[in-house]
Coordinates of N, CA and C in Angstrom, one line a residue:
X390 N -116.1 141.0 189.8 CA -115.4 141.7 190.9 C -115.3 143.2 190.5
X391 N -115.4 144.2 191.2 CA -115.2 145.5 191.2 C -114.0 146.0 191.0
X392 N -112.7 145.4 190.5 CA -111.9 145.7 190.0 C -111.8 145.9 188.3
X393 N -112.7 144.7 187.9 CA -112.9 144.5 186.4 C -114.3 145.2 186.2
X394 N -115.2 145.7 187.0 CA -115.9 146.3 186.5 C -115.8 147.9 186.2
X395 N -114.4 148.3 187.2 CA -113.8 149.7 186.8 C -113.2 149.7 185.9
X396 N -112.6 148.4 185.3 CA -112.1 148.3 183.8 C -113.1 148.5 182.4
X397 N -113.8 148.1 183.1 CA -114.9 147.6 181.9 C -115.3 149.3 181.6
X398 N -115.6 150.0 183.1 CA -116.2 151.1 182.7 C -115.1 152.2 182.1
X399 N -113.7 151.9 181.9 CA -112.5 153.1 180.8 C -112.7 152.6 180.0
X400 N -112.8 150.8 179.5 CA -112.9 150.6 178.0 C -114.1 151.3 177.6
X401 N -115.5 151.1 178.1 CA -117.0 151.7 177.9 C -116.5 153.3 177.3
X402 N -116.0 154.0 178.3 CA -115.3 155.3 178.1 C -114.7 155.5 176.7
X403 N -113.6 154.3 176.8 CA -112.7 155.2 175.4 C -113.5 154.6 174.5
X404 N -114.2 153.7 174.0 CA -115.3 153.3 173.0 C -116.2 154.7 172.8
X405 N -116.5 155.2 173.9 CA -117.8 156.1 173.8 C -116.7 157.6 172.7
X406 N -115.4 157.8 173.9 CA -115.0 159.0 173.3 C -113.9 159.0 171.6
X407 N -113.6 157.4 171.8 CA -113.4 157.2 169.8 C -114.8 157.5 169.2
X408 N -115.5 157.0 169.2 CA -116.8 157.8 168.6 C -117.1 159.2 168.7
X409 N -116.6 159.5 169.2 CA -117.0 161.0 169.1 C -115.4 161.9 168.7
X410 N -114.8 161.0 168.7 CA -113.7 161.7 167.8 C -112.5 162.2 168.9
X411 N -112.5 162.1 170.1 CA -111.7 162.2 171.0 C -110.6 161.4 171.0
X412 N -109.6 161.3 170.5 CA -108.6 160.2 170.0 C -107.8 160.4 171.5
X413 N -107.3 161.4 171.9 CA -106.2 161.3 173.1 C -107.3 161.3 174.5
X414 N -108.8 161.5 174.4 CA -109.3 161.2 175.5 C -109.4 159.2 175.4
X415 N -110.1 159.5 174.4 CA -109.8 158.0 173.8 C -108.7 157.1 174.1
X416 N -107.9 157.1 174.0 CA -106.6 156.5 174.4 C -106.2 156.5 175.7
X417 N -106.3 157.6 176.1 CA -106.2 157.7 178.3 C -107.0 156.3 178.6
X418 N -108.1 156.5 178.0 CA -109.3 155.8 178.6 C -108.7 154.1 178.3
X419 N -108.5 154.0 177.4 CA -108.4 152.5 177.1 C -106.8 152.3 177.7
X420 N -105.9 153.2 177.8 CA -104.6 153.1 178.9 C -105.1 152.6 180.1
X421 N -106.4 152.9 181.0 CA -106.4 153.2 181.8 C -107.2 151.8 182.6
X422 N -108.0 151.3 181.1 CA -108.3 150.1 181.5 C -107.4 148.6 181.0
X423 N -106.6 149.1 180.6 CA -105.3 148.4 181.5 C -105.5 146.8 180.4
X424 N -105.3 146.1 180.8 CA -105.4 144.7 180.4 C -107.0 144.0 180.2
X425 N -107.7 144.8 180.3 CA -109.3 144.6 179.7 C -109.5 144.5 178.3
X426 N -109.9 143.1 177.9 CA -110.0 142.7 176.5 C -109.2 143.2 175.6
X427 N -109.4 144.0 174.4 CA -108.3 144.6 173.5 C -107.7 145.9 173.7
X428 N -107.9 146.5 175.3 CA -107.7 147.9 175.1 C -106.3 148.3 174.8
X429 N -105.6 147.5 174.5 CA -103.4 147.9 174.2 C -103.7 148.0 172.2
X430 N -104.5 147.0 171.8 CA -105.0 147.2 170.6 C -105.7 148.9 170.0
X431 N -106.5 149.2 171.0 CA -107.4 149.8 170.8 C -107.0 151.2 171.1
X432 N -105.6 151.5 171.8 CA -104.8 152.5 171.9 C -104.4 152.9 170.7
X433 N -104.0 151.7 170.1 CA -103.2 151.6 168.4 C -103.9 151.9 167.7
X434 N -105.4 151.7 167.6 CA -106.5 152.3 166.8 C -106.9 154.0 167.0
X435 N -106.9 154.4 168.2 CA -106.8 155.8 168.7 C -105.9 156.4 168.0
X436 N -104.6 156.2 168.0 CA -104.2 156.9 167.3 C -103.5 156.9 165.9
X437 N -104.4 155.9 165.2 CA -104.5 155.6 164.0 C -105.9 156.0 163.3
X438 N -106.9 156.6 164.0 CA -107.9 157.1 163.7 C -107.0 158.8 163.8
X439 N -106.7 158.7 164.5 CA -106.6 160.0 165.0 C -105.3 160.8 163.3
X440 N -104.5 159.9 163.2 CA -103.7 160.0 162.1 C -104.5 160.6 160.8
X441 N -105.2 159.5 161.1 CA -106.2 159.8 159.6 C -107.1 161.1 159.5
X442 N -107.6 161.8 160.8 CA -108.2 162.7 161.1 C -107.4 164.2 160.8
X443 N -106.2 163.9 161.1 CA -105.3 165.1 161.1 C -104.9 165.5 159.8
X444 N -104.7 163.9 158.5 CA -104.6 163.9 157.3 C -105.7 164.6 156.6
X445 N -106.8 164.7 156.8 CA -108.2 165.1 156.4 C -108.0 167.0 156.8
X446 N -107.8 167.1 157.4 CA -107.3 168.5 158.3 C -105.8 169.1 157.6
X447 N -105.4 168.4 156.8 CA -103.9 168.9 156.4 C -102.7 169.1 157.1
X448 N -103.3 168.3 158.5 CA -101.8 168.5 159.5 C -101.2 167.2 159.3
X449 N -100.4 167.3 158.4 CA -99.1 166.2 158.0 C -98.3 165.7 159.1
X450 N -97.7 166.8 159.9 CA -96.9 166.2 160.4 C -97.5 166.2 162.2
X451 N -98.8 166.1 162.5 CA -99.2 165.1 163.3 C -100.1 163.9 163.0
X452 N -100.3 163.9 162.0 CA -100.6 162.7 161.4 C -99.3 161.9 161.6
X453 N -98.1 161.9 161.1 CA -97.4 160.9 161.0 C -96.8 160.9 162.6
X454 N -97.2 161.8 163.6 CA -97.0 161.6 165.2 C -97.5 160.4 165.6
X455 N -98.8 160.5 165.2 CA -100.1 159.8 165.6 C -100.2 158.2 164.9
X456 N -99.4 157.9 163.3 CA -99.1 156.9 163.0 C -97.9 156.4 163.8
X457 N -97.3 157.1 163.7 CA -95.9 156.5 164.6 C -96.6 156.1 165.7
X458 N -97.0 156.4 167.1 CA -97.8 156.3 167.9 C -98.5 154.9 167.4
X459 N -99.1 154.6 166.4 CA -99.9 153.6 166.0 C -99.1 152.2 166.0
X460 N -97.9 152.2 165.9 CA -97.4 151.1 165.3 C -97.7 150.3 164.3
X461 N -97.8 149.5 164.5 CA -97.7 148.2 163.3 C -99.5 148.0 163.1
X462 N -100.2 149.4 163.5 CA -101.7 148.6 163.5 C -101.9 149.4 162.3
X463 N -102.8 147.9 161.4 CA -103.1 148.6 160.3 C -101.9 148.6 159.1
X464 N -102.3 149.5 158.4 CA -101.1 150.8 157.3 C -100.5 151.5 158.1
X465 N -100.4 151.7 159.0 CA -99.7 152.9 159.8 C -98.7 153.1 159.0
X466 N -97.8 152.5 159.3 CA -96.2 152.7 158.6 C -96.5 152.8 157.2
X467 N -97.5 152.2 156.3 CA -97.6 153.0 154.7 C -97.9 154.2 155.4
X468 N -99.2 154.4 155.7 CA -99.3 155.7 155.8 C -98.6 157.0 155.9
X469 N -97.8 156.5 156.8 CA -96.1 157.9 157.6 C -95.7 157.6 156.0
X470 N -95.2 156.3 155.3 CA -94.4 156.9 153.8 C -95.2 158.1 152.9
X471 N -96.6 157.6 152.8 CA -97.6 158.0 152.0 C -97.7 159.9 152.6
X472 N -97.5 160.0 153.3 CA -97.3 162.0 153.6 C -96.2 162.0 153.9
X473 N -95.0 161.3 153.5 CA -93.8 161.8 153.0 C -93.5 162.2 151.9
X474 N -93.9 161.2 151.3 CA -94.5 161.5 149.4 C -95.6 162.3 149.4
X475 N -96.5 162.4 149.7 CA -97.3 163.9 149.6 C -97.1 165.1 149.8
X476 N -95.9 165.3 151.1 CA -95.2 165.9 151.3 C -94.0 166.3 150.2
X477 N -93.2 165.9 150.0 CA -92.2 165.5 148.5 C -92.7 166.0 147.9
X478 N -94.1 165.9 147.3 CA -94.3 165.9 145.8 C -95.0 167.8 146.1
X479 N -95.5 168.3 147.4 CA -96.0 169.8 147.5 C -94.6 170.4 147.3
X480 N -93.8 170.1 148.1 CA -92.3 171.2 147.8 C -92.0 170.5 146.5
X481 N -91.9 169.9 145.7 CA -91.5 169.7 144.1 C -92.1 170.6 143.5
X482 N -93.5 171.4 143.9 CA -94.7 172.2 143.0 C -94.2 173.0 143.5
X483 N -93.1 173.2 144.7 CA -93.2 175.1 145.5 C -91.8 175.3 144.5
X484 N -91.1 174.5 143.9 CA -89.9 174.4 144.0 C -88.6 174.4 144.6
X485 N -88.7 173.8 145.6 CA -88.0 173.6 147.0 C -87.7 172.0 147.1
X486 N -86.8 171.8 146.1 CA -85.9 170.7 145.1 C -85.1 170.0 146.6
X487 N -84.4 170.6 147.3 CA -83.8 170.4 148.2 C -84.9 169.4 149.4
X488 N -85.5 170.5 149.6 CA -86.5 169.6 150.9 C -87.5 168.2 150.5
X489 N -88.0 168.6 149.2 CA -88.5 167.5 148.5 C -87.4 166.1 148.1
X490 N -86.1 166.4 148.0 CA -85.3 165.1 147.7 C -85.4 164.5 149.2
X491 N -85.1 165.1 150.3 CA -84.9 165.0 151.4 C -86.2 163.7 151.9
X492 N -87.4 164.6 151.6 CA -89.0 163.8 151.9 C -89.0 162.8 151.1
X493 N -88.6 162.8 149.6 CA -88.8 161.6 149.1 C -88.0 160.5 149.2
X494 N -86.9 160.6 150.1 CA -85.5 159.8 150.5 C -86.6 159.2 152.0
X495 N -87.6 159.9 152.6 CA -88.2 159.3 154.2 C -89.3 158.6 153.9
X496 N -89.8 158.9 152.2 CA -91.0 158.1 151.7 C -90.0 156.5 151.4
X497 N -89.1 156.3 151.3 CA -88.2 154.9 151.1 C -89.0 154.4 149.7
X498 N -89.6 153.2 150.2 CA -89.9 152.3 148.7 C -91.5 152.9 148.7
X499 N -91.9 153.8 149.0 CA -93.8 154.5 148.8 C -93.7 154.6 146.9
X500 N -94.5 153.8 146.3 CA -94.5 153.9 144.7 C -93.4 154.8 144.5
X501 N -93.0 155.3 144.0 CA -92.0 156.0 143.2 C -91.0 156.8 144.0
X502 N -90.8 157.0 145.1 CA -89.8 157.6 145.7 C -88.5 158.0 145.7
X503 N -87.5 156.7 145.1 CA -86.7 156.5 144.6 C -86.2 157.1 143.3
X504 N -87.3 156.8 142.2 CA -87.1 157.9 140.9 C -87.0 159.4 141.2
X505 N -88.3 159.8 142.5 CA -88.7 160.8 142.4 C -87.7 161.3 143.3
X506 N -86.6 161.2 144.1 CA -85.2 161.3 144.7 C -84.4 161.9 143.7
X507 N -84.3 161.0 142.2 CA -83.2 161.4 141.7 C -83.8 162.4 141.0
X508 N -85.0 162.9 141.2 CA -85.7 163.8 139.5 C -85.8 165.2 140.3
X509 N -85.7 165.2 142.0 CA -85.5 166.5 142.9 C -83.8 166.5 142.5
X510 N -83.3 165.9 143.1 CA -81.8 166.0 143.0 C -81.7 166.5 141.8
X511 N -82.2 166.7 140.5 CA -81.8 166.9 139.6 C -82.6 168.2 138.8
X512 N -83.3 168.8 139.5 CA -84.5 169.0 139.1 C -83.7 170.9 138.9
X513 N -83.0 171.5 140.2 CA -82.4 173.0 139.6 C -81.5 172.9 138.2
X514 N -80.3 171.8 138.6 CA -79.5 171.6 136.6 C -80.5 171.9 135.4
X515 N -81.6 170.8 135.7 CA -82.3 170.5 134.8 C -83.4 171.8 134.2
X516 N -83.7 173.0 135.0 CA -84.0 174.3 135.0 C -83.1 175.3 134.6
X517 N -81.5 174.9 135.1 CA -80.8 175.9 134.6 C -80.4 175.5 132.4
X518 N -80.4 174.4 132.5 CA -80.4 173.6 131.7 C -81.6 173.9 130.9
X519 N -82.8 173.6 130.9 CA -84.0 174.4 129.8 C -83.8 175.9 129.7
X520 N -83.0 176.9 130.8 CA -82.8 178.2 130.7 C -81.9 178.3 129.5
X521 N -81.2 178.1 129.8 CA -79.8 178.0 128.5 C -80.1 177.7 127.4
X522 N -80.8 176.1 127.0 CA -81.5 175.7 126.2 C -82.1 177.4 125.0
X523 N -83.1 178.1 126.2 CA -84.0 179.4 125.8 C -83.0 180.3 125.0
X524 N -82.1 180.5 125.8 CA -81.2 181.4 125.3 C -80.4 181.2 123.9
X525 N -80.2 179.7 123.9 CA -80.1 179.3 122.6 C -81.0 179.6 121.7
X526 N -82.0 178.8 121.9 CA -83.1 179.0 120.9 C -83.6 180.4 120.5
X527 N -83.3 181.8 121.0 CA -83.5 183.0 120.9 C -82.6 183.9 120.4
X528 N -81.4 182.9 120.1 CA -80.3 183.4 119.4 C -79.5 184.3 120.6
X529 N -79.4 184.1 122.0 CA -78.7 184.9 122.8 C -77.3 184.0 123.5
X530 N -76.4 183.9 122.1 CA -75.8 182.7 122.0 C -74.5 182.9 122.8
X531 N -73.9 184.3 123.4 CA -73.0 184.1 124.3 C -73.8 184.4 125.3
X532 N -74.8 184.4 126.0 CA -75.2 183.8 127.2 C -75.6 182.6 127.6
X533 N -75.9 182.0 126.4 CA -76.2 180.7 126.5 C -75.2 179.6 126.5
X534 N -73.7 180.5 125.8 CA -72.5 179.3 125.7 C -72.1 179.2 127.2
X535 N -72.1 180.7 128.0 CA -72.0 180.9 129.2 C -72.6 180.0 129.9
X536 N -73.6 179.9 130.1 CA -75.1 178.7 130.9 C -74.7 177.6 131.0
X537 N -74.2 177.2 129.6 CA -74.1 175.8 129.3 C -72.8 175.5 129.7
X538 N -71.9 176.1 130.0 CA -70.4 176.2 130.9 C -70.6 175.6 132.0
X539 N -71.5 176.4 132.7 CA -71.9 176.1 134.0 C -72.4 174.4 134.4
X540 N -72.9 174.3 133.2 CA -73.7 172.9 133.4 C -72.7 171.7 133.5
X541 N -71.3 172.1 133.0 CA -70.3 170.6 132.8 C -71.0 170.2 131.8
X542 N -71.3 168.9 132.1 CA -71.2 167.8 131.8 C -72.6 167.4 131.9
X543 N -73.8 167.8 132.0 CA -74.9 167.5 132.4 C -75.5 167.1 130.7
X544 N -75.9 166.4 130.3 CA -76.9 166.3 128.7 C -75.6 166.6 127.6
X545 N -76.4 167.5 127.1 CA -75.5 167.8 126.2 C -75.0 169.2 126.4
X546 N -74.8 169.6 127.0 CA -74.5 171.0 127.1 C -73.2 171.5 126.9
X547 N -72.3 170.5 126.9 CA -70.8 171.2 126.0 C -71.1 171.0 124.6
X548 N -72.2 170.1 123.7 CA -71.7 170.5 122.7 C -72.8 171.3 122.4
X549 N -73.8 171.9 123.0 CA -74.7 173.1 123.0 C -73.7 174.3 123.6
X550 N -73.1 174.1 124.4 CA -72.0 175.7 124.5 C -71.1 175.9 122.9
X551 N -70.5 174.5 122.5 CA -70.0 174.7 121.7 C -70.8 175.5 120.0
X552 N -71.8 174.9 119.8 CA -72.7 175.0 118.7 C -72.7 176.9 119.0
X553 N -73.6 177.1 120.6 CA -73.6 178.4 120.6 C -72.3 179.5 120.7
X554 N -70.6 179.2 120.8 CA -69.5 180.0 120.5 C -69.5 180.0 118.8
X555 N -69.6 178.7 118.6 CA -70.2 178.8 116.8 C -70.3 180.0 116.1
X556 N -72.0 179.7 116.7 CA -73.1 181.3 115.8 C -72.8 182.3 116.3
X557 N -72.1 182.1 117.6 CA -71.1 183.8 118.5 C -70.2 184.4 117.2
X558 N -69.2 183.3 117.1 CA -68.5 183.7 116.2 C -68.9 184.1 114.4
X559 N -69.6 183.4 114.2 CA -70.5 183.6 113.0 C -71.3 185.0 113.1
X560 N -71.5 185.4 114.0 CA -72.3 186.9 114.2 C -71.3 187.7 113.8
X561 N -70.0 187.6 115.0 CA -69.0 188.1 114.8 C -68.2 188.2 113.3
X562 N -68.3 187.5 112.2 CA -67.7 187.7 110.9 C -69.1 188.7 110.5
X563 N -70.5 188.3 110.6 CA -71.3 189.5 109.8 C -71.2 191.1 110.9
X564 N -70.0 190.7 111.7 CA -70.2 192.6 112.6 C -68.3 193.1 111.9
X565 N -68.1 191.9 111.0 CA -66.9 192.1 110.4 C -65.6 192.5 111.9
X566 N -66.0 191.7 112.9 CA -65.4 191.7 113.9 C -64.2 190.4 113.8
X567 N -63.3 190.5 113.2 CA -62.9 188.5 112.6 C -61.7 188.4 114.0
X568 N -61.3 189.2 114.6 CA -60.9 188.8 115.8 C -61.4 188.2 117.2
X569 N -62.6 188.7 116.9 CA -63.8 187.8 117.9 C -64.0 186.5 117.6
X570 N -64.4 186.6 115.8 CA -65.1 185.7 115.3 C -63.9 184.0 115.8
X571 N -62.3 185.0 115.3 CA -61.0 184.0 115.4 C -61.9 183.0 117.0
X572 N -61.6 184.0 117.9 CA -62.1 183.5 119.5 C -63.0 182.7 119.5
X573 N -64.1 183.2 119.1 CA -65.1 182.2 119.1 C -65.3 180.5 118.4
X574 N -64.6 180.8 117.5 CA -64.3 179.7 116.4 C -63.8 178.4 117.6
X575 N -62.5 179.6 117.7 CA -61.8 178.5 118.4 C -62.7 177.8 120.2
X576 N -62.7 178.6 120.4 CA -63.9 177.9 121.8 C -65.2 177.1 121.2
X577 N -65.1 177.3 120.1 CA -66.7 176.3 119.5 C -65.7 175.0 119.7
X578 N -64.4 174.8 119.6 CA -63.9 173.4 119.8 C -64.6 172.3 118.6
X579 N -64.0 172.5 117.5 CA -64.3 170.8 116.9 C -66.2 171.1 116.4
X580 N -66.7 172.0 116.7 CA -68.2 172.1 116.0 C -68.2 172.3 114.7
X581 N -68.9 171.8 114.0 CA -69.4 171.8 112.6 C -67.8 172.5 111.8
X582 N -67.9 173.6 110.7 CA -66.9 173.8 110.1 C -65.7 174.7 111.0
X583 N -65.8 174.9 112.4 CA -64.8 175.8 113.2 C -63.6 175.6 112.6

């Protein structure tokens, strides 16, 4: 009947225009033919080719339009995790700790997400924390007791503030400064001979 042969001829359509890479002409087309063989499937494919296409092109976030769009056909749904985490892991390199915990919290269970959540969340401490660290190791030991103030509680860094009021105060006996040195002593708190 000429009802299904106007069908036949959108599926014909969006076959011809998925091949040539037309994913939203593609899709009209197979919308349009309606309940003809797999075309509600083949919408899902449109725009799951089309995902993939945009991923190749570096547009992230119509890719994961286009997977959403896809539903349940295929990986779709890995896919949307998989440039969350891709995403995550480019702002973890810009250093943009914030937006990256954020992405790796939308990546859910995508391989490592979860670790990689807590290692953004933690990731400025843990910089201010190697800074301090430097300052120690350079002998710039009241900026470093300072640094490591900041930190709380994070590693070790009270008893690395304390170690560095220490050698504060120990500088201070060789500048024959012994009222400093007293200060310092006493804020080294319980380190080595204070």
């Amino acid at each position: 009947d000429a009802g299904t042969c106007i069908l036949m001829c959108y599926y014909a359509k969006g076959e011809a225009l998925l091949q040539e890479g037309d994913y939203n002409g593609a899709a009209g087309a197979f919308k349009s033919a309606g309940s003809y063989g797999d075309a509600a499937d083949r919408i899902k494919e449109c725009r799951y080719e089309q995902g993939n296409a945009c991923i190749a092109k570096g547009e992230y976030d119509a890719a994961i339009t286009a997977f959403k769009a896809a539903g349940k056909y295929k990986d779709a749904e890995t896919m949307i995790l998989s440039i969350y985490y891709l995403q995550a892991q480019t702002e973890m390199e810009s250093g943009n700790y914030k937006k990256a915990e954020e992405l790796f919290k939308k990546a859910g269970n995508y391989s490592d997400a979860s670790e990689q959540v807590k290692l953004a969340a933690e990731m400025p401490t843990k910089i201010k924390y190697d800074e301090a660290v430097q300052l120690m190791e350079s002998g710039e030991y009241l900026r470093a007791a300072q640094a490591f103030e900041k930190l709380g509680a994070y590693k070790d860094s009270q008893d690395n503030k304390n170690k560095c009021n220490f050698e504060y105060g120990c500088y201070a006996i060789e500048q024959k400064n012994y009222d400093l040195a007293y200060t310092y002593f006493i804020k080294a708190d319980k380190y080595a001979d204070a």
